[in-house]
JSON list of C-alpha atoms in Angstrom, two decimals:
[
{"chain": "A", "resi": 23, "resn": "MET", "atom": "CA", "xyz": [-112.27, 36.07, 27.41]},
{"chain": "A", "resi": 24, "resn": "GLY", "atom": "CA", "xyz": [-108.61, 36.87, 27.02]},
{"chain": "A", "resi": 25, "resn": "SER", "atom": "CA", "xyz": [-109.12, 40.62, 27.29]},
{"chain": "A", "resi": 26, "resn": "ILE", "atom": "CA", "xyz": [-111.17, 40.29, 30.48]},
{"chain": "A", "resi": 27, "resn": "ASN", "atom": "CA", "xyz": [-108.39, 38.21, 31.99]},
{"chain": "A", "resi": 28, "resn": "ASP", "atom": "CA", "xyz": [-105.85, 40.83, 30.86]},
{"chain": "A", "resi": 29, "resn": "ILE", "atom": "CA", "xyz": [-107.89, 43.61, 32.43]},
{"chain": "A", "resi": 30, "resn": "ALA", "atom": "CA", "xyz": [-108.24, 41.64, 35.66]},
{"chain": "A", "resi": 31, "resn": "ALA", "atom": "CA", "xyz": [-104.48, 41.00, 35.70]},
{"chain": "A", "resi": 32, "resn": "ASP", "atom": "CA", "xyz": [-103.78, 44.71, 35.15]},
{"chain": "A", "resi": 33, "resn": "ILE", "atom": "CA", "xyz": [-106.15, 45.66, 37.97]},
{"chain": "A", "resi": 34, "resn": "LYS", "atom": "CA", "xyz": [-104.42, 43.11, 40.19]},
{"chain": "A", "resi": 35, "resn": "LEU", "atom": "CA", "xyz": [-101.00, 44.65, 39.37]},
{"chain": "A", "resi": 36, "resn": "VAL", "atom": "CA", "xyz": [-102.22, 48.19, 40.02]},
{"chain": "A", "resi": 37, "resn": "THR", "atom": "CA", "xyz": [-103.78, 47.12, 43.32]},
{"chain": "A", "resi": 38, "resn": "ALA", "atom": "CA", "xyz": [-100.57, 45.37, 44.35]},
{"chain": "A", "resi": 39, "resn": "ASP", "atom": "CA", "xyz": [-98.52, 48.47, 43.48]},
{"chain": "A", "resi": 40, "resn": "LEU", "atom": "CA", "xyz": [-100.88, 50.63, 45.54]},
{"chain": "A", "resi": 41, "resn": "LYS", "atom": "CA", "xyz": [-100.56, 48.26, 48.51]},
{"chain": "A", "resi": 42, "resn": "ASP", "atom": "CA", "xyz": [-96.76, 48.30, 48.19]},
{"chain": "A", "resi": 43, "resn": "GLY", "atom": "CA", "xyz": [-96.67, 52.10, 48.06]},
{"chain": "A", "resi": 44, "resn": "LYS", "atom": "CA", "xyz": [-95.41, 52.23, 44.48]},
{"chain": "A", "resi": 45, "resn": "GLY", "atom": "CA", "xyz": [-96.21, 55.13, 42.18]},
{"chain": "A", "resi": 46, "resn": "THR", "atom": "CA", "xyz": [-97.63, 58.49, 43.16]},
{"chain": "A", "resi": 47, "resn": "ALA", "atom": "CA", "xyz": [-100.98, 57.17, 44.36]},
{"chain": "A", "resi": 48, "resn": "GLY", "atom": "CA", "xyz": [-99.31, 54.32, 46.25]},
{"chain": "A", "resi": 49, "resn": "LYS", "atom": "CA", "xyz": [-96.90, 56.69, 47.98]},
{"chain": "A", "resi": 50, "resn": "PHE", "atom": "CA", "xyz": [-99.77, 58.97, 48.90]},
{"chain": "A", "resi": 51, "resn": "LEU", "atom": "CA", "xyz": [-101.72, 56.09, 50.41]},
{"chain": "A", "resi": 52, "resn": "LYS", "atom": "CA", "xyz": [-98.76, 54.60, 52.30]},
{"chain": "A", "resi": 53, "resn": "ASP", "atom": "CA", "xyz": [-96.71, 57.65, 53.36]},
{"chain": "A", "resi": 54, "resn": "GLU", "atom": "CA", "xyz": [-98.37, 59.23, 56.40]},
{"chain": "A", "resi": 55, "resn": "LYS", "atom": "CA", "xyz": [-96.20, 62.36, 56.23]},
{"chain": "A", "resi": 56, "resn": "LEU", "atom": "CA", "xyz": [-97.23, 62.98, 52.64]},
{"chain": "A", "resi": 57, "resn": "TYR", "atom": "CA", "xyz": [-100.85, 62.46, 53.63]},
{"chain": "A", "resi": 58, "resn": "ASP", "atom": "CA", "xyz": [-100.49, 64.82, 56.62]},
{"chain": "A", "resi": 59, "resn": "ASP", "atom": "CA", "xyz": [-98.75, 67.44, 54.47]},
{"chain": "A", "resi": 60, "resn": "ALA", "atom": "CA", "xyz": [-101.56, 67.25, 51.93]},
{"chain": "A", "resi": 61, "resn": "ARG", "atom": "CA", "xyz": [-104.18, 67.63, 54.67]},
{"chain": "A", "resi": 62, "resn": "GLU", "atom": "CA", "xyz": [-102.31, 70.63, 56.10]},
{"chain": "A", "resi": 63, "resn": "ALA", "atom": "CA", "xyz": [-102.06, 72.23, 52.66]},
{"chain": "A", "resi": 64, "resn": "ILE", "atom": "CA", "xyz": [-105.78, 71.72, 52.11]},
{"chain": "A", "resi": 65, "resn": "SER", "atom": "CA", "xyz": [-106.51, 73.20, 55.53]},
{"chain": "A", "resi": 66, "resn": "ARG", "atom": "CA", "xyz": [-104.39, 76.28, 54.78]},
{"chain": "A", "resi": 67, "resn": "PHE", "atom": "CA", "xyz": [-106.10, 76.62, 51.40]},
{"chain": "A", "resi": 68, "resn": "ASN", "atom": "CA", "xyz": [-109.52, 76.48, 53.06]},
{"chain": "A", "resi": 69, "resn": "SER", "atom": "CA", "xyz": [-108.45, 79.06, 55.64]},
{"chain": "A", "resi": 70, "resn": "THR", "atom": "CA", "xyz": [-107.10, 81.37, 52.94]},
{"chain": "A", "resi": 71, "resn": "THR", "atom": "CA", "xyz": [-110.28, 80.96, 50.91]},
{"chain": "A", "resi": 72, "resn": "ALA", "atom": "CA", "xyz": [-112.38, 81.87, 53.95]},
{"chain": "A", "resi": 73, "resn": "ARG", "atom": "CA", "xyz": [-110.29, 85.01, 54.54]},
{"chain": "A", "resi": 74, "resn": "ILE", "atom": "CA", "xyz": [-110.61, 86.03, 50.89]},
{"chain": "A", "resi": 75, "resn": "GLU", "atom": "CA", "xyz": [-114.38, 85.52, 51.05]},
{"chain": "A", "resi": 76, "resn": "SER", "atom": "CA", "xyz": [-114.52, 87.68, 54.19]},
{"chain": "A", "resi": 77, "resn": "ILE", "atom": "CA", "xyz": [-112.48, 90.45, 52.56]},
{"chain": "A", "resi": 78, "resn": "LEU", "atom": "CA", "xyz": [-114.65, 90.39, 49.45]},
{"chain": "A", "resi": 79, "resn": "SER", "atom": "CA", "xyz": [-117.82, 90.40, 51.54]},
{"chain": "A", "resi": 80, "resn": "ASP", "atom": "CA", "xyz": [-116.61, 93.43, 53.50]},
{"chain": "A", "resi": 81, "resn": "ALA", "atom": "CA", "xyz": [-115.58, 95.18, 50.28]},
{"chain": "A", "resi": 82, "resn": "GLN", "atom": "CA", "xyz": [-119.00, 94.59, 48.73]},
{"chain": "A", "resi": 83, "resn": "ALA", "atom": "CA", "xyz": [-120.58, 96.01, 51.89]},
{"chain": "A", "resi": 84, "resn": "GLY", "atom": "CA", "xyz": [-118.41, 99.13, 51.58]},
{"chain": "A", "resi": 85, "resn": "LYS", "atom": "CA", "xyz": [-116.35, 98.36, 54.69]},
{"chain": "A", "resi": 86, "resn": "GLY", "atom": "CA", "xyz": [-112.70, 99.32, 54.96]},
{"chain": "A", "resi": 87, "resn": "THR", "atom": "CA", "xyz": [-110.48, 101.10, 52.48]},
{"chain": "A", "resi": 88, "resn": "LEU", "atom": "CA", "xyz": [-111.06, 98.57, 49.73]},
{"chain": "A", "resi": 89, "resn": "GLY", "atom": "CA", "xyz": [-114.81, 98.68, 50.31]},
{"chain": "A", "resi": 90, "resn": "ARG", "atom": "CA", "xyz": [-114.91, 102.46, 50.09]},
{"chain": "A", "resi": 91, "resn": "PHE", "atom": "CA", "xyz": [-112.73, 102.37, 47.01]},
{"chain": "A", "resi": 92, "resn": "VAL", "atom": "CA", "xyz": [-115.00, 99.84, 45.31]},
{"chain": "A", "resi": 93, "resn": "THR", "atom": "CA", "xyz": [-118.38, 101.32, 46.30]},
{"chain": "A", "resi": 94, "resn": "ASP", "atom": "CA", "xyz": [-117.86, 105.08, 46.66]},
{"chain": "A", "resi": 95, "resn": "GLU", "atom": "CA", "xyz": [-118.82, 106.85, 43.43]},
{"chain": "A", "resi": 96, "resn": "THR", "atom": "CA", "xyz": [-117.44, 110.13, 44.74]},
{"chain": "A", "resi": 97, "resn": "LEU", "atom": "CA", "xyz": [-113.97, 108.64, 44.85]},
{"chain": "A", "resi": 98, "resn": "PHE", "atom": "CA", "xyz": [-114.45, 107.28, 41.34]},
{"chain": "A", "resi": 99, "resn": "ASN", "atom": "CA", "xyz": [-115.59, 110.69, 40.09]},
{"chain": "A", "resi": 100, "resn": "ASN", "atom": "CA", "xyz": [-112.67, 112.41, 41.84]},
{"chain": "A", "resi": 101, "resn": "LEU", "atom": "CA", "xyz": [-110.21, 110.02, 40.22]},
{"chain": "A", "resi": 102, "resn": "ASN", "atom": "CA", "xyz": [-111.78, 110.65, 36.82]},
{"chain": "A", "resi": 103, "resn": "GLN", "atom": "CA", "xyz": [-111.58, 114.40, 37.38]},
{"chain": "A", "resi": 104, "resn": "THR", "atom": "CA", "xyz": [-107.95, 114.11, 38.46]},
{"chain": "A", "resi": 105, "resn": "ALA", "atom": "CA", "xyz": [-107.13, 112.12, 35.33]},
{"chain": "A", "resi": 106, "resn": "SER", "atom": "CA", "xyz": [-108.92, 114.73, 33.23]},
{"chain": "A", "resi": 107, "resn": "ASN", "atom": "CA", "xyz": [-106.97, 117.53, 34.93]},
{"chain": "A", "resi": 108, "resn": "ILE", "atom": "CA", "xyz": [-103.69, 115.73, 34.29]},
{"chain": "A", "resi": 109, "resn": "ASN", "atom": "CA", "xyz": [-104.60, 115.30, 30.62]},
{"chain": "A", "resi": 110, "resn": "GLN", "atom": "CA", "xyz": [-105.53, 118.98, 30.33]},
{"chain": "A", "resi": 111, "resn": "PHE", "atom": "CA", "xyz": [-102.32, 120.08, 32.08]},
{"chain": "A", "resi": 112, "resn": "SER", "atom": "CA", "xyz": [-100.27, 117.85, 29.78]},
{"chain": "A", "resi": 113, "resn": "SER", "atom": "CA", "xyz": [-102.04, 119.22, 26.72]},
{"chain": "A", "resi": 114, "resn": "GLU", "atom": "CA", "xyz": [-101.50, 122.82, 27.82]},
{"chain": "A", "resi": 115, "resn": "GLY", "atom": "CA", "xyz": [-97.86, 122.08, 28.60]},
{"chain": "A", "resi": 116, "resn": "THR", "atom": "CA", "xyz": [-97.38, 120.59, 25.14]},
{"chain": "A", "resi": 117, "resn": "LYS", "atom": "CA", "xyz": [-99.03, 123.64, 23.56]},
{"chain": "A", "resi": 118, "resn": "PHE", "atom": "CA", "xyz": [-96.82, 125.97, 25.62]},
{"chain": "A", "resi": 119, "resn": "LEU", "atom": "CA", "xyz": [-93.65, 124.14, 24.54]},
{"chain": "A", "resi": 120, "resn": "TYR", "atom": "CA", "xyz": [-94.76, 124.31, 20.90]},
{"chain": "A", "resi": 121, "resn": "ASP", "atom": "CA", "xyz": [-95.46, 128.06, 21.17]},
{"chain": "A", "resi": 122, "resn": "PHE", "atom": "CA", "xyz": [-92.18, 128.62, 22.99]},
{"chain": "A", "resi": 123, "resn": "ARG", "atom": "CA", "xyz": [-90.20, 126.83, 20.29]},
{"chain": "A", "resi": 124, "resn": "GLN", "atom": "CA", "xyz": [-91.99, 128.79, 17.56]},
{"chain": "A", "resi": 125, "resn": "ASN", "atom": "CA", "xyz": [-91.49, 132.19, 19.16]},
{"chain": "A", "resi": 126, "resn": "PRO", "atom": "CA", "xyz": [-89.15, 132.19, 22.17]},
{"chain": "A", "resi": 127, "resn": "LYS", "atom": "CA", "xyz": [-88.93, 136.02, 22.15]},
{"chain": "A", "resi": 128, "resn": "LYS", "atom": "CA", "xyz": [-92.60, 136.17, 23.07]},
{"chain": "A", "resi": 129, "resn": "PHE", "atom": "CA", "xyz": [-91.80, 134.50, 26.38]},
{"chain": "A", "resi": 130, "resn": "LEU", "atom": "CA", "xyz": [-88.28, 135.71, 27.12]},
{"chain": "A", "resi": 131, "resn": "ARG", "atom": "CA", "xyz": [-87.52, 139.34, 27.61]},
{"chain": "A", "resi": 132, "resn": "ILE", "atom": "CA", "xyz": [-84.04, 140.29, 28.47]},
{"chain": "A", "resi": 133, "resn": "LYS", "atom": "CA", "xyz": [-83.66, 143.67, 30.03]},
{"chain": "A", "resi": 134, "resn": "LEU", "atom": "CA", "xyz": [-80.15, 144.92, 30.25]},
{"chain": "A", "resi": 135, "resn": "ALA", "atom": "CA", "xyz": [-79.38, 147.92, 32.31]},
{"chain": "A", "resi": 136, "resn": "ILE", "atom": "CA", "xyz": [-76.06, 149.46, 32.91]},
{"chain": "A", "resi": 137, "resn": "PHE", "atom": "CA", "xyz": [-76.02, 151.58, 36.03]}
]
């Protein structure tokens, strides 16, 4: 029976602290500004979530720049081709630099003329 009485006493203390506004939960229950701030934060969160859902819905439907970017395979293919072209250009540039270092005379011709 002792432990039940202890539990009941603890519950009584917690309830009293809540009523007196002690602790985080007690402050939240007693402080109207804190409560109002929490409600406002939740409202802003809900509004932001709704906007994000709208943006994602439009994107999935192919609307707007993001939607076209996400759904247009032509754009995807063009970006892949551009990346491939950059890789090829880089590879050819590296090969040219190697060849130039091996045989600079092949690429540089100095013609000297006097009169």
